[in-house]
Short mmCIF file of C-alpha atoms in Angstrom, two decimals:
data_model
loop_
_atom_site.label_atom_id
_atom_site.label_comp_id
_atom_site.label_asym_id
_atom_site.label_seq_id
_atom_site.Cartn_x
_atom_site.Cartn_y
_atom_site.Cartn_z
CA UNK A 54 0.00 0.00 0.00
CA UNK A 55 1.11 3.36 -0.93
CA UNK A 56 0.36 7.08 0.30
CA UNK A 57 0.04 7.70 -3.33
CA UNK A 58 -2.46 4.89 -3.82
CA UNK A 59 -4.80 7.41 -5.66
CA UNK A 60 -2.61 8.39 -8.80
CA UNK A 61 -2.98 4.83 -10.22
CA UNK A 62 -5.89 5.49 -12.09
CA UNK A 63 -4.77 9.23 -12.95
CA UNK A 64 -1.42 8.62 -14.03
CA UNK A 65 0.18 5.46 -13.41
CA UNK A 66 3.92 7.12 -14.51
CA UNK A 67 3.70 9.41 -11.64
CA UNK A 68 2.77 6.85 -9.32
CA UNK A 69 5.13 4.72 -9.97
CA UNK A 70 7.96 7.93 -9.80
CA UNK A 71 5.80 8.72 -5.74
CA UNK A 72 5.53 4.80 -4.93
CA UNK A 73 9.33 4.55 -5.42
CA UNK A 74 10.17 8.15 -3.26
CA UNK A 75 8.38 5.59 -0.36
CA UNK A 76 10.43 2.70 -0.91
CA UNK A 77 13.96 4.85 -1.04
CA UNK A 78 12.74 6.44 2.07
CA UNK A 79 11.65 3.12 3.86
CA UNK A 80 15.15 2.14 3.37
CA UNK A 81 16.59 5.28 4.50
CA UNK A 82 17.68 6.26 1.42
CA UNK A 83 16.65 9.70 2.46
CA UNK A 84 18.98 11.87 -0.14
CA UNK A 85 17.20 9.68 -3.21
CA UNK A 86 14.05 10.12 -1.68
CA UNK A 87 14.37 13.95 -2.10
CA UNK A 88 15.91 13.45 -5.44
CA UNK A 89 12.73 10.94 -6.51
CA UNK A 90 10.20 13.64 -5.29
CA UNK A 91 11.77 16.26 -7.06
CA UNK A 92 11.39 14.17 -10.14
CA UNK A 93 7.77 14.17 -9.35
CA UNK A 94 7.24 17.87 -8.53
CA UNK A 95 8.84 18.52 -11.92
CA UNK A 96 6.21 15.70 -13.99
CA UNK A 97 3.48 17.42 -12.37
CA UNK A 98 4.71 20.80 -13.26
CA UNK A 99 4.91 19.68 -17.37
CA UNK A 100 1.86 18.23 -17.08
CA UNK A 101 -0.49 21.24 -15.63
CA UNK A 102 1.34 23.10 -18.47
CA UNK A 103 0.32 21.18 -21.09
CA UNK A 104 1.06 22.17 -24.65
CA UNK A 105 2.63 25.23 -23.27
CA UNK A 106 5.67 23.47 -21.80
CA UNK A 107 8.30 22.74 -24.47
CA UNK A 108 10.40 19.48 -24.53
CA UNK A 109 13.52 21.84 -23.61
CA UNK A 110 11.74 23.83 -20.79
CA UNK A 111 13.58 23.06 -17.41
CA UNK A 112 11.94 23.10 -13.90
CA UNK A 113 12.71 26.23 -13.07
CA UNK A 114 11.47 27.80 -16.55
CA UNK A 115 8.39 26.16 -16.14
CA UNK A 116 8.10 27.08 -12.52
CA UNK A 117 8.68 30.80 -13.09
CA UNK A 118 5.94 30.47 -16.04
CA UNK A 119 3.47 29.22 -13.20
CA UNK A 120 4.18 31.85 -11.06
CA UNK A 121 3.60 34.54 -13.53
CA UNK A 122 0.02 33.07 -14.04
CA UNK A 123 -2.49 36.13 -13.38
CA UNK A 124 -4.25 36.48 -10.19
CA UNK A 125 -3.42 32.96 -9.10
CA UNK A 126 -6.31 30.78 -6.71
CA UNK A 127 -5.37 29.81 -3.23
CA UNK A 128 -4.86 26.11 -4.38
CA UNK A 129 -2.76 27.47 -7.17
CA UNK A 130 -0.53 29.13 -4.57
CA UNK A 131 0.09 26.36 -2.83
CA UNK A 132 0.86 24.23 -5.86
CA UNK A 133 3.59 25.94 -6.70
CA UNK A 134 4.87 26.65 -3.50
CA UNK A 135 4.89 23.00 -2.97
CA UNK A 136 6.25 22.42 -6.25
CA UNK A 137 9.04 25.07 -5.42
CA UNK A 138 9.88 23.38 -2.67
CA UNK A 139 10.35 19.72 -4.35
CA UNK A 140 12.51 21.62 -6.40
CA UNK A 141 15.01 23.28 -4.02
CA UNK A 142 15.14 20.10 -1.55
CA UNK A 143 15.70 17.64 -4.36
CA UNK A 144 18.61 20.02 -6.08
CA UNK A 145 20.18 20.71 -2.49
CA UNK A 146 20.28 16.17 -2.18
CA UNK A 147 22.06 15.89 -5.49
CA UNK A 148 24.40 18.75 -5.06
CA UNK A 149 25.46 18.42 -1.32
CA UNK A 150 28.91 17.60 -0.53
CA UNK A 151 27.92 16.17 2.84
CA UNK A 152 25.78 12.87 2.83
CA UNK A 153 22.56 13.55 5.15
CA UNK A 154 20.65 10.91 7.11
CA UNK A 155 18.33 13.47 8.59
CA UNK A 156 14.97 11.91 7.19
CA UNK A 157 12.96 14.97 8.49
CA UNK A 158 13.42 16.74 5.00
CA UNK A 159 12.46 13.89 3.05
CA UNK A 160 9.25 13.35 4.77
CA UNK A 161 8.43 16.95 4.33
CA UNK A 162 9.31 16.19 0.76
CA UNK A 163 6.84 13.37 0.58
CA UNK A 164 4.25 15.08 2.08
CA UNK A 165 4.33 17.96 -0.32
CA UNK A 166 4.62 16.01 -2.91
CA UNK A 167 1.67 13.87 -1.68
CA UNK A 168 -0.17 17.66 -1.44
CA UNK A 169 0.75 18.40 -4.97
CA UNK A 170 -0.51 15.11 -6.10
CA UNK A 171 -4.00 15.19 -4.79
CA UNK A 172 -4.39 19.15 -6.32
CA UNK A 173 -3.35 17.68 -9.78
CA UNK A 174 -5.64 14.58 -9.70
CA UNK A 175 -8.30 16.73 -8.48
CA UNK A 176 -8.38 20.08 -10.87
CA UNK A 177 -6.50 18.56 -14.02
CA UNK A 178 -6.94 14.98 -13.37
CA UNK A 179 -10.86 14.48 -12.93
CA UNK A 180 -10.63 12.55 -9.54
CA UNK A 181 -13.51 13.03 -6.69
CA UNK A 182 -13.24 15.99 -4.70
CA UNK A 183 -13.63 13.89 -1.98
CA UNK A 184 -9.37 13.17 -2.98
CA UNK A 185 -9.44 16.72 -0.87
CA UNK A 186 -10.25 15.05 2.59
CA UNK A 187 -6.96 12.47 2.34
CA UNK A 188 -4.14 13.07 4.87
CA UNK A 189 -0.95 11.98 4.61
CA UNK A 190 -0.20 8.75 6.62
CA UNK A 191 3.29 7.84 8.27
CA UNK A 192 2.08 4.99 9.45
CA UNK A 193 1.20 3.47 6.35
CA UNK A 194 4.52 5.15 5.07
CA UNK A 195 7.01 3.03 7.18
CA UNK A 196 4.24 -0.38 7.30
CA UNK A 197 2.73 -0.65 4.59
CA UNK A 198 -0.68 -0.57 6.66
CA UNK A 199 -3.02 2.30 6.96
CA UNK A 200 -3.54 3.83 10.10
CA UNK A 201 -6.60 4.24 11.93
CA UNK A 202 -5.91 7.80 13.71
CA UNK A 203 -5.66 8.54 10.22
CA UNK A 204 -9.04 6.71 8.81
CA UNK A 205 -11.02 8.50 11.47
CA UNK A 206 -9.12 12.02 10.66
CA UNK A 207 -10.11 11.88 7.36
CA UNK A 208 -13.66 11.07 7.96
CA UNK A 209 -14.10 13.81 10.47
CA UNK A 210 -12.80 16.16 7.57
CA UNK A 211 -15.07 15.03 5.59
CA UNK A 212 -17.78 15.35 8.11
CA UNK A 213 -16.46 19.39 8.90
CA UNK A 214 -17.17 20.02 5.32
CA UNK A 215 -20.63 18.47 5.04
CA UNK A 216 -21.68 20.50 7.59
CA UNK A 217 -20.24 23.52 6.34
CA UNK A 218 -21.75 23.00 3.27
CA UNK A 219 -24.85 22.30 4.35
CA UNK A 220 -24.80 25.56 6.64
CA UNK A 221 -23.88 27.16 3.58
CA UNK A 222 -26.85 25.88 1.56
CA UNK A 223 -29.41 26.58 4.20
CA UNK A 224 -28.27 30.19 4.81
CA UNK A 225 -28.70 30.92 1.14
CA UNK A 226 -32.18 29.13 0.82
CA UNK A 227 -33.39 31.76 3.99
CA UNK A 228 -31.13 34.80 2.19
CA UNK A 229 -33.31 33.57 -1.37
CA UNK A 230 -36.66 33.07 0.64
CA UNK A 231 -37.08 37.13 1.74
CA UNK A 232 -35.00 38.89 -0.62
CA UNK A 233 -36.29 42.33 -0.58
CA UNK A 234 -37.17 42.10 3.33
CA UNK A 235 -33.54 40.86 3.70
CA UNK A 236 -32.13 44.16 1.38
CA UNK A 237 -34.34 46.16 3.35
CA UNK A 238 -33.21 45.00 6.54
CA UNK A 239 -29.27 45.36 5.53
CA UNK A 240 -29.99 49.33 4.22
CA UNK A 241 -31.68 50.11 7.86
CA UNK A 242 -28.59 48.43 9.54
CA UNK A 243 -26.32 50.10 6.88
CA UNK A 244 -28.33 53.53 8.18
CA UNK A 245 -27.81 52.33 11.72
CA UNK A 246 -23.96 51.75 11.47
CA UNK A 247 -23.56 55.40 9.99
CA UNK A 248 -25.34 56.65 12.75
CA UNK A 249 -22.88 54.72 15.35
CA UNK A 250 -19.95 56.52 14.01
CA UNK A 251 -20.86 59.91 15.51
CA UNK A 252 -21.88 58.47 18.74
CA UNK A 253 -22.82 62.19 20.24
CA UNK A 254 -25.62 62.87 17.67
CA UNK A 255 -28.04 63.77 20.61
CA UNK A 256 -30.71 65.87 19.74
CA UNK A 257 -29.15 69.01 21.55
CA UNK A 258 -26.20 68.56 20.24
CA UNK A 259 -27.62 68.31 16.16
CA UNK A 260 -29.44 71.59 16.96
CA UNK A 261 -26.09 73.25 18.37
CA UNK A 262 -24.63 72.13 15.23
CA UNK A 263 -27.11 74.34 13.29
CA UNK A 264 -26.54 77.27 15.34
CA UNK A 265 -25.21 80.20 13.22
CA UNK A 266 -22.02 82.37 13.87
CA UNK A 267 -23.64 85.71 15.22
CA UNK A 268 -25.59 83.22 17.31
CA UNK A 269 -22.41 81.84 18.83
CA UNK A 270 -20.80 84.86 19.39
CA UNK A 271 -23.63 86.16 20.94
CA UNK A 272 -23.98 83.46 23.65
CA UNK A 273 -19.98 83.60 24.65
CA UNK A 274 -20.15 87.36 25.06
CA UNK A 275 -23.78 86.81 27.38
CA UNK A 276 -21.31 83.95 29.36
CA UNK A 277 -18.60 86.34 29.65
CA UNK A 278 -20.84 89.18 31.35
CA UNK A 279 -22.43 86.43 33.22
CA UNK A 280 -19.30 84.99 34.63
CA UNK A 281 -18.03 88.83 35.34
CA UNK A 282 -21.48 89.47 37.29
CA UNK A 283 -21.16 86.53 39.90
CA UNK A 284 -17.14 87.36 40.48
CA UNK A 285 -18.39 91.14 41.78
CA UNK A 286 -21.04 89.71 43.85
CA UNK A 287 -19.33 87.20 45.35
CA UNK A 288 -15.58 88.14 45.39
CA UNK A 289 -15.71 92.07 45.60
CA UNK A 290 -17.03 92.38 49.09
#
């Protein structure tokens, strides 16, 4: 059993390029693993191209063509981040001049790649959206055997979703049920909001905001001689 299970009926090439990144890192073959994964970040990359990748096109040409895609999705962005990735970890494996048993990277590796995969069976590849709710399993990475923690993640994912969906679909059926009642409701709460930003719009103090200049003037001179009258009366005797 692979992680990768999945790609079989989508591409069996790139399975058998992920099925093989498994086996090198079962082995602890963890620098080949890398390499293998990179292979398979660059497949996916030629393939989501299409006709507009030429034979002679390297990963990073192609890559830097995917990037400069116009207003990009979320799911896009994390393709090619993921992709990116493959790309520098698998380079950095061949390259090295030090030999590295740190199997970390490599199972970051695998899991992107795994990532990667499910995007490109889903939106070019025609599998179930339900391909959306797998997680990657360790356990059935170093056994061979799926893992139940796992099983029961996925299905609560799946469950999270159908419930946000179907809170979705009910809220819309109540928003399509009163439309103008709803529109009228969100311009008197649109009304209302304005109204919150000038929290001191008391009656008193709109009609003080009318009050002309002379008017003013008139009232600070009255509070002046006012003031002035109380200081003899009280303070001159």
């Amino acid at each position: 059993m692979s992680n990768f299970e999945f790609l079989k009926s989508i591409n069996e090439n790139l399975y058998i390029i992920a099925a093989d990144a498994e086996n090198l890192f079962r082995d602890k073959y963890f620098e080949q693993c890398m390499a293998q994964t990179r292979r398979l970040g660059e497949h996916l990359c030629r393939l989501v191209m299409g006709e507009a990748a030429k034979p002679e096109d390297t990963f990073d040409t192609m890559l830097a063509t995917l990037k400069d895609t116009p207003s990009p999705s979320e799911i896009e962005k994390e393709f090619i981040d993921d992709l990116y990735f493959l790309k520098r970890a698998g380079n950095k494996a061949v390259h090295s001049l030090n030999v590295s048993n740190d199997g970390k990277e490599a199972l970051e590796c695998l899991e992107r790649a795994f990532e990667a995969s499910i995007n490109y069976a889903v939106y070019k590849g025609g599998a179930s959206e339900d391909l959306l709710n797998k997680v990657f399993d360790e356990e059935l990475l170093i056994t061979g055997q799926k893992s139940k923690k796992i099983s029961l993640q996925e299905e609560y994912i799946a469950k999270k979703k159908q419930w946000i969906e179907e809170e979705k679909r009910l809220s819309q059926g109540e928003d399509e049920e009163e439309p103008q009642k709803s529109k009228h409701k969100k311009s008197k709460k649109k009304k209302k909001k304005q109204n919150d930003v000038f929290e001191n719009d008391s009656p008193v103090a709109q009609e003080e905001a009318k009050k002309p200049l002379w008017r003013e003037i008139l009232e600070t001179i009255l509070a002046g001689v006012l003031i002035y009258v109380c200081y003899l009366l009280f303070f001159t005797k």
